[in-house]
Coordinates of C-alpha atoms in Angstrom, one line a residue:
M1 CA 173.1 127.8 79.1
N2 CA 174.0 129.7 82.2
K3 CA 173.2 128.3 85.8
N4 CA 169.8 130.2 86.2
I5 CA 168.5 129.2 82.7
K6 CA 169.3 125.5 83.8
L7 CA 167.5 125.6 87.0
L8 CA 164.4 127.3 85.5
F9 CA 164.5 124.7 82.8
S10 CA 164.6 121.8 85.3
A11 CA 161.7 123.2 87.3
M12 CA 159.5 123.5 84.1
M13 CA 160.1 119.9 83.4
V14 CA 159.2 119.0 86.9
C15 CA 156.0 120.9 86.4
L16 CA 155.1 119.2 83.1
L17 CA 155.7 115.9 84.3
V18 CA 153.6 116.6 87.3
I19 CA 150.6 117.9 85.1
L20 CA 150.7 114.7 82.5
A21 CA 151.0 112.4 85.6
A22 CA 147.8 114.1 87.1
C23 CA 145.9 114.0 83.7
G24 CA 146.7 110.5 83.2
N25 CA 145.4 109.4 86.4
D26 CA 142.2 111.7 86.2
T27 CA 139.6 109.5 84.1
K28 CA 136.9 110.6 86.7
G29 CA 136.1 114.0 86.0
A30 CA 133.6 116.1 88.4
G31 CA 133.2 113.0 90.8
G32 CA 136.2 111.5 92.8
Q33 CA 138.8 109.3 91.8
A34 CA 138.0 106.8 89.3
N35 CA 138.0 103.2 90.0
E36 CA 138.0 100.4 87.3
A37 CA 137.4 96.7 87.2
G38 CA 140.4 94.6 87.6
S39 CA 142.4 97.6 89.2
D40 CA 141.7 96.7 92.7
G41 CA 139.1 94.0 92.9
P42 CA 135.3 94.8 92.0
V43 CA 134.4 98.2 90.9
K44 CA 133.5 100.6 93.8
A45 CA 131.0 103.2 93.2
T46 CA 129.2 105.6 95.9
I47 CA 125.4 106.0 95.0
G48 CA 123.7 108.7 96.8
V49 CA 120.1 108.1 97.9
V50 CA 117.5 110.9 98.5
S51 CA 114.7 109.4 100.2
Y52 CA 111.4 110.7 102.0
L53 CA 112.2 109.4 105.7
T54 CA 110.5 111.7 107.7
G55 CA 106.8 113.3 107.8
G56 CA 103.5 112.0 106.4
G57 CA 104.9 109.9 103.4
A58 CA 107.7 108.3 105.5
S59 CA 106.4 104.9 104.7
Y60 CA 107.5 105.3 101.1
G61 CA 110.9 106.7 101.8
E62 CA 111.4 103.4 104.7
A63 CA 110.2 100.9 101.9
I64 CA 112.5 102.4 99.4
T65 CA 115.7 102.5 101.6
N66 CA 114.7 98.7 102.8
G67 CA 114.7 97.8 99.2
L68 CA 118.1 99.6 98.5
K69 CA 119.9 97.9 101.7
L70 CA 118.8 94.6 101.0
A71 CA 119.8 94.5 97.3
N72 CA 123.4 96.2 98.3
E73 CA 123.8 93.2 100.8
E74 CA 123.4 90.9 97.9
L75 CA 125.4 92.8 95.6
K76 CA 128.2 92.9 98.2
A77 CA 127.9 89.0 98.6
A78 CA 128.1 88.5 94.7
G79 CA 131.4 90.5 94.5
E80 CA 131.0 92.0 91.2
V81 CA 130.7 95.6 92.1
D82 CA 131.1 97.2 95.5
L83 CA 128.4 99.9 96.3
E84 CA 128.6 102.2 99.0
L85 CA 125.0 104.0 99.8
K86 CA 124.8 107.6 101.4
I87 CA 121.2 108.1 102.6
E88 CA 119.9 111.6 102.9
D89 CA 116.3 112.7 104.0
S90 CA 114.1 114.9 102.0
A91 CA 111.1 115.0 104.4
G92 CA 108.9 115.0 101.1
K93 CA 110.0 118.6 100.6
Q94 CA 111.4 120.1 97.4
E95 CA 114.0 122.3 99.0
E96 CA 115.3 119.9 101.3
A97 CA 115.5 117.5 98.5
L98 CA 117.5 119.7 96.5
N99 CA 119.8 120.6 99.3
A100 CA 120.5 116.8 100.0
A101 CA 121.0 116.1 96.1
Q102 CA 123.5 119.3 96.1
K103 CA 125.4 117.9 99.3
L104 CA 125.7 114.4 97.9
M105 CA 126.8 115.5 94.3
N106 CA 129.3 118.2 95.5
S107 CA 130.5 117.2 99.1
D108 CA 130.1 113.6 99.3
N109 CA 131.1 113.3 95.2
V110 CA 128.6 110.6 94.8
D111 CA 128.7 108.5 91.3
A112 CA 125.1 108.3 90.9
I113 CA 121.9 109.3 92.7
I114 CA 119.0 107.1 93.2
G115 CA 115.5 109.2 94.3
P116 CA 114.0 111.4 95.4
T117 CA 110.9 109.9 96.2
L118 CA 108.2 112.4 94.8
S119 CA 107.8 113.9 91.3
T120 CA 107.5 116.9 92.8
E121 CA 111.0 116.5 94.4
M122 CA 112.3 115.3 91.3
F123 CA 111.2 118.1 89.0
V124 CA 113.8 120.5 91.2
V125 CA 116.6 117.8 91.8
G126 CA 116.5 116.3 88.1
P127 CA 117.6 119.5 86.4
E128 CA 120.5 119.9 89.3
A129 CA 121.7 116.2 88.4
E130 CA 121.8 117.1 84.7
L131 CA 123.6 120.1 85.5
N132 CA 126.5 118.4 87.3
G133 CA 126.4 115.4 84.9
V134 CA 125.4 112.7 87.8
T135 CA 123.2 110.2 86.6
I136 CA 120.0 110.0 88.6
L137 CA 117.4 107.2 88.7
G138 CA 114.1 107.7 90.2
T139 CA 112.4 104.5 91.6
S140 CA 109.1 106.1 92.4
N141 CA 108.3 109.1 90.0
T142 CA 105.6 108.5 87.9
A143 CA 104.7 112.2 86.7
E144 CA 104.8 112.7 83.1
G145 CA 108.0 114.6 81.9
V146 CA 110.3 113.0 84.4
P147 CA 112.7 111.4 82.2
Q148 CA 112.7 114.7 79.8
L149 CA 114.4 116.5 82.5
G150 CA 117.7 115.5 80.9
D151 CA 120.1 112.9 79.7
Y152 CA 121.2 112.0 82.9
V153 CA 117.4 111.4 84.3
F154 CA 115.9 108.1 84.4
R155 CA 113.3 106.0 86.3
N156 CA 112.4 102.5 86.5
S157 CA 108.9 103.4 88.0
I158 CA 105.9 103.1 85.3
P159 CA 104.3 106.7 84.4
E160 CA 100.8 107.3 85.1
T161 CA 100.2 107.6 81.5
M162 CA 101.0 103.8 81.6
A163 CA 99.4 102.7 84.5
I164 CA 96.0 104.5 85.2
P165 CA 95.0 103.7 81.5
A166 CA 95.6 100.1 82.1
A167 CA 93.6 99.8 85.2
V168 CA 90.7 101.9 83.9
E169 CA 90.7 99.5 80.8
K170 CA 90.3 96.7 83.4
A171 CA 87.5 98.3 85.1
L172 CA 85.6 99.0 81.9
E173 CA 85.6 95.3 81.0
K174 CA 84.5 94.4 84.2
Y175 CA 81.7 96.9 85.2
D176 CA 79.1 98.9 83.1
V177 CA 80.6 102.3 83.6
K178 CA 79.4 105.3 81.6
K179 CA 79.5 108.2 84.3
V180 CA 82.8 108.8 86.4
A181 CA 83.8 111.3 89.4
I182 CA 87.4 112.3 89.4
L183 CA 89.1 113.7 92.4
Y184 CA 92.6 114.5 93.2
G185 CA 94.9 116.5 95.0
N186 CA 95.8 120.0 93.2
D187 CA 98.6 121.0 95.2
D188 CA 101.3 118.0 94.4
V189 CA 102.8 117.6 91.1
F190 CA 102.4 113.9 91.4
T191 CA 98.7 113.7 92.1
K192 CA 98.2 116.5 89.6
A193 CA 99.7 114.4 87.0
G194 CA 97.4 111.5 87.6
Y195 CA 94.4 113.9 87.3
D196 CA 95.6 115.0 83.8
V197 CA 95.9 111.2 82.8
M198 CA 92.8 110.5 84.2
K199 CA 91.0 113.4 82.4
Q200 CA 92.3 112.3 79.3
V201 CA 91.4 108.5 79.9
A202 CA 87.9 109.8 80.6
E203 CA 87.7 111.5 77.2
D204 CA 89.4 108.8 75.1
K205 CA 86.7 106.4 76.5
N206 CA 83.7 108.9 76.1
L207 CA 82.9 108.4 79.4
E208 CA 80.8 111.3 81.0
V209 CA 82.5 113.1 83.9
V210 CA 79.8 114.2 86.5
T211 CA 82.1 116.2 88.6
T212 CA 86.0 116.9 89.5
E213 CA 86.8 117.6 92.9
T214 CA 90.0 118.5 94.5
F215 CA 91.8 118.5 97.9
Q216 CA 94.8 119.3 99.6
L217 CA 97.8 117.3 101.3
N218 CA 96.7 116.6 104.7
Q219 CA 93.1 117.2 104.4
S220 CA 90.9 115.1 107.0
D221 CA 87.4 116.0 105.9
Y222 CA 86.4 114.9 102.5
K223 CA 82.7 114.5 103.3
P224 CA 81.3 117.5 101.4
L225 CA 83.1 116.5 97.9
L226 CA 81.9 112.9 98.8
T227 CA 78.2 114.1 99.5
K228 CA 78.3 116.1 96.0
I229 CA 79.7 112.8 94.3
K230 CA 77.2 110.5 95.9
N231 CA 74.3 112.5 94.8
L232 CA 75.5 112.4 91.1
E233 CA 75.6 108.6 91.3
P234 CA 78.9 107.9 89.4
D235 CA 79.6 104.4 88.1
L236 CA 83.1 104.7 89.0
I237 CA 85.5 107.1 91.0
L238 CA 88.8 108.0 89.7
A239 CA 91.2 109.2 92.4
S240 CA 94.5 110.5 92.4
A241 CA 96.0 110.8 96.1
L242 CA 99.1 109.8 98.2
Y243 CA 98.2 106.8 100.5
N244 CA 97.5 108.8 103.6
E245 CA 94.7 111.1 101.9
G246 CA 93.7 108.2 99.6
A247 CA 92.9 105.8 102.4
V248 CA 90.9 108.3 104.4
I249 CA 89.0 109.1 101.2
L250 CA 88.0 105.5 100.8
D251 CA 87.1 105.1 104.5
Q252 CA 84.8 108.1 104.5
A253 CA 83.3 107.2 101.2
R254 CA 82.4 103.5 102.3
K255 CA 80.9 104.9 105.4
M256 CA 78.8 107.2 103.7
G257 CA 77.3 104.3 101.5
I258 CA 79.4 104.9 98.4
D259 CA 79.9 101.6 97.1
V260 CA 81.2 101.8 93.7
P261 CA 84.8 100.7 92.6
F262 CA 87.3 103.1 93.0
V263 CA 90.4 103.3 90.3
G264 CA 93.4 104.8 92.2
G265 CA 96.7 106.4 91.0
N266 CA 100.2 105.1 91.8
G267 CA 100.0 106.7 95.4
F268 CA 97.4 104.0 96.2
N269 CA 100.1 101.1 95.6
S270 CA 100.9 100.9 99.2
P271 CA 99.6 98.4 102.0
E272 CA 99.4 101.6 104.0
V273 CA 96.0 102.0 102.2
I274 CA 94.9 98.5 103.8
T275 CA 96.1 99.4 107.1
I276 CA 94.5 102.8 107.2
A277 CA 91.1 102.0 105.7
G278 CA 90.9 98.6 106.4
D279 CA 87.8 96.9 104.9
A280 CA 86.9 99.9 103.1
S281 CA 89.8 99.5 100.8
N282 CA 88.1 96.7 99.1
G283 CA 87.3 97.5 95.5
L284 CA 90.2 99.6 94.8
I285 CA 91.6 99.1 91.5
V286 CA 95.4 99.9 90.7
A287 CA 98.1 99.2 88.2
T288 CA 101.6 98.1 89.2
P289 CA 104.8 96.9 87.9
W290 CA 105.0 94.8 91.2
F291 CA 102.9 91.6 92.4
A292 CA 104.2 89.9 95.4
Q293 CA 102.6 87.0 94.9
K294 CA 103.9 86.4 91.4
D295 CA 104.8 83.0 90.4
D296 CA 108.3 83.7 89.8
E297 CA 111.5 82.5 91.2
K298 CA 113.1 85.8 91.7
V299 CA 109.9 87.4 93.4
K300 CA 109.7 84.5 95.7
N301 CA 113.2 85.0 96.9
F302 CA 113.1 88.7 97.2
V303 CA 109.9 88.3 99.1
E304 CA 111.1 85.7 101.6
K305 CA 114.6 87.7 102.2
Y306 CA 112.6 90.9 102.5
K307 CA 110.0 89.5 105.3
E308 CA 113.0 87.9 106.9
A309 CA 114.9 91.3 107.2
Y310 CA 112.1 93.8 107.8
G311 CA 109.2 91.4 109.3
M312 CA 106.7 92.6 106.5
E313 CA 106.0 91.9 102.8
P314 CA 107.7 94.3 100.3
D315 CA 105.8 96.7 98.4
Q316 CA 105.9 98.4 95.1
F317 CA 108.3 100.9 96.3
A318 CA 110.7 98.6 97.9
A319 CA 110.6 96.4 94.8
Q320 CA 111.4 99.4 92.5
A321 CA 114.2 100.3 94.8
Y322 CA 115.5 97.0 94.9
D323 CA 115.5 96.4 91.0
G324 CA 116.6 100.2 91.0
L325 CA 120.0 99.5 92.6
Y326 CA 120.5 96.3 90.8
L327 CA 120.2 98.4 87.3
I328 CA 122.6 100.7 88.8
A329 CA 125.1 97.9 89.6
E330 CA 124.5 96.5 86.1
A331 CA 125.6 99.9 84.8
V332 CA 128.7 100.3 87.0
K333 CA 129.7 96.6 86.0
N334 CA 129.2 97.0 82.4
A335 CA 131.0 100.5 82.5
G336 CA 133.8 99.2 84.2
T337 CA 134.4 102.4 86.0
N338 CA 132.5 104.6 88.5
D339 CA 133.3 107.6 85.9
R340 CA 130.0 109.6 86.0
D341 CA 129.5 109.7 82.1
A342 CA 130.3 106.0 81.6
I343 CA 127.8 105.2 84.2
R344 CA 125.1 107.2 82.5
D345 CA 126.1 105.5 79.0
A346 CA 125.9 101.9 80.4
L347 CA 122.5 102.6 82.0
A348 CA 121.2 103.9 78.7
E349 CA 122.2 100.8 76.8
I350 CA 120.5 98.2 79.4
Q351 CA 118.1 96.1 77.3
G352 CA 115.9 93.2 78.4
F353 CA 117.1 93.4 82.2
E354 CA 115.3 90.9 84.2
G355 CA 114.3 92.0 87.8
V356 CA 111.4 91.2 90.4
L357 CA 109.5 93.8 88.4
G358 CA 109.7 91.8 85.2
T359 CA 111.5 92.5 82.1
M360 CA 112.9 96.0 81.8
S361 CA 114.5 98.0 79.3
F362 CA 115.2 101.8 78.8
D363 CA 113.8 103.7 76.2
E364 CA 115.7 106.9 74.5
D365 CA 114.3 109.4 77.2
G366 CA 115.7 107.2 80.0
D367 CA 111.7 105.6 80.8
I368 CA 111.1 102.4 81.6
V369 CA 109.5 100.0 79.2
M370 CA 107.6 97.1 80.9
E371 CA 104.1 95.5 81.2
P372 CA 102.2 96.7 84.3
T373 CA 100.0 94.3 86.3
V374 CA 96.4 95.4 87.3
L375 CA 95.6 94.6 90.8
I376 CA 92.3 94.8 92.9
I377 CA 91.7 94.9 96.8
E378 CA 89.8 92.0 97.9
G379 CA 89.3 90.5 101.5
N380 CA 92.0 93.3 102.5
E381 CA 94.7 92.3 100.1
Y382 CA 96.0 92.9 96.7
V383 CA 95.0 90.3 94.2
V384 CA 95.2 90.3 90.4
F385 CA 92.2 91.8 88.7
E386 CA 90.6 89.3 86.1

C-alpha cells in the first residue's frame, strides 16, 4: 500500500468514526439535542406556548398563561422534570398562530406545544404540528374534529359535543322546555361548532326551534335579533358565543325583558361574563370540567396558590392549562427523554391522571375522557346547577 492510499484510508476511517459518534448521540430527531433522565438531573424539555394574549379575547390567553406559569413553578420545585416555557402571542388570529407555531417548532426547536387558544387557530396549527412530528395539546379547543387533525394532536378541554348536551339535559330537567331559540357567531369555527351541537341536541330532544339567529365577532347591537326572539316566546335560549359577545347579548336581552334561561357554549365559561354583564348574567347555564368550589384538596390548593399569585380566582381556562402542563410533564417524565416521538407516545398512554379538573384519560384519538359539571350563574357567581 503506497503512502497516498494509506493517507486516504486513514481519512476515511476518521470520517466513519465521526459519523458513528454523531449517530449514536442523535436520539432526538428533528428537535434539539435529546436529554434523558439520570444523565444530568431531571429530564429537560422546552415547551412552546401559542396563546391569545392581545385583542378582544386576551382574558382567555392571560388565564391560560397564568395557569401554565403556576404549574411550571410547582414542577420545577418538585424536581422530576425541568420544563422551559417559550410563549408566543397569536392575537386570536389564524395566520399569527401559524407563524408563532412555526417559529417555535423550527427556530426554537421546542419539544411539544400547548395551545393555540381558539379552535379556529388549532385547525391551521394542528396539521403543521403533525407535519413536523411535534406533540400539540390544546387546553381550550372544543370544536369537533380537533384531535382528528393528526396523531400528534391532543386536547384536555372537553368538546362541545360533551358539554352542551349535558347542560341542555339539566335545563330540561329543571324547566318546562318545548320551544328554543338558537343564536351563534357564524364567522368563527368555535362558535359555529357550538351551534352544530345545539341544533343536533334540539333535534334529539324533539324541541321546536322557533328561530336561529346569527351575529359576527365584535358586533355591539343585538336588539333586532333579540326582538325577534322575544316575540317568538321561547322557553330557553341556546347561545354559542365568546365571552365578549355573549355577555353583551345577555345584558341586552335582560334589559329588553327576556327572562328565560340561557344555555351557553364553552365561550361563556369565563368570569368575564359576570364582570361585563353583571346581574344580567344570572340564569346562564354552562357545562364545564372546572368548578373552583369543588370540595377537593387538590382544587383548594390550586385556587389558593392562584389567588395568591394573580389576585383572582382561576377560571376554566387557567385550570385546563394548569392540568395541561402537568399532563405534558407526566409524558416527559414517563418517556424519560425529550424526544418528540417518545413524548407523543407517553402522552397517548396516560390513563386515570388526577388533576384539578378531575380524573383524565385520553381516548384513541387523543381526546380527553372525563365528566363535565353543569353550572348556573346565581347571585353573580357560578354554582352547581341542581
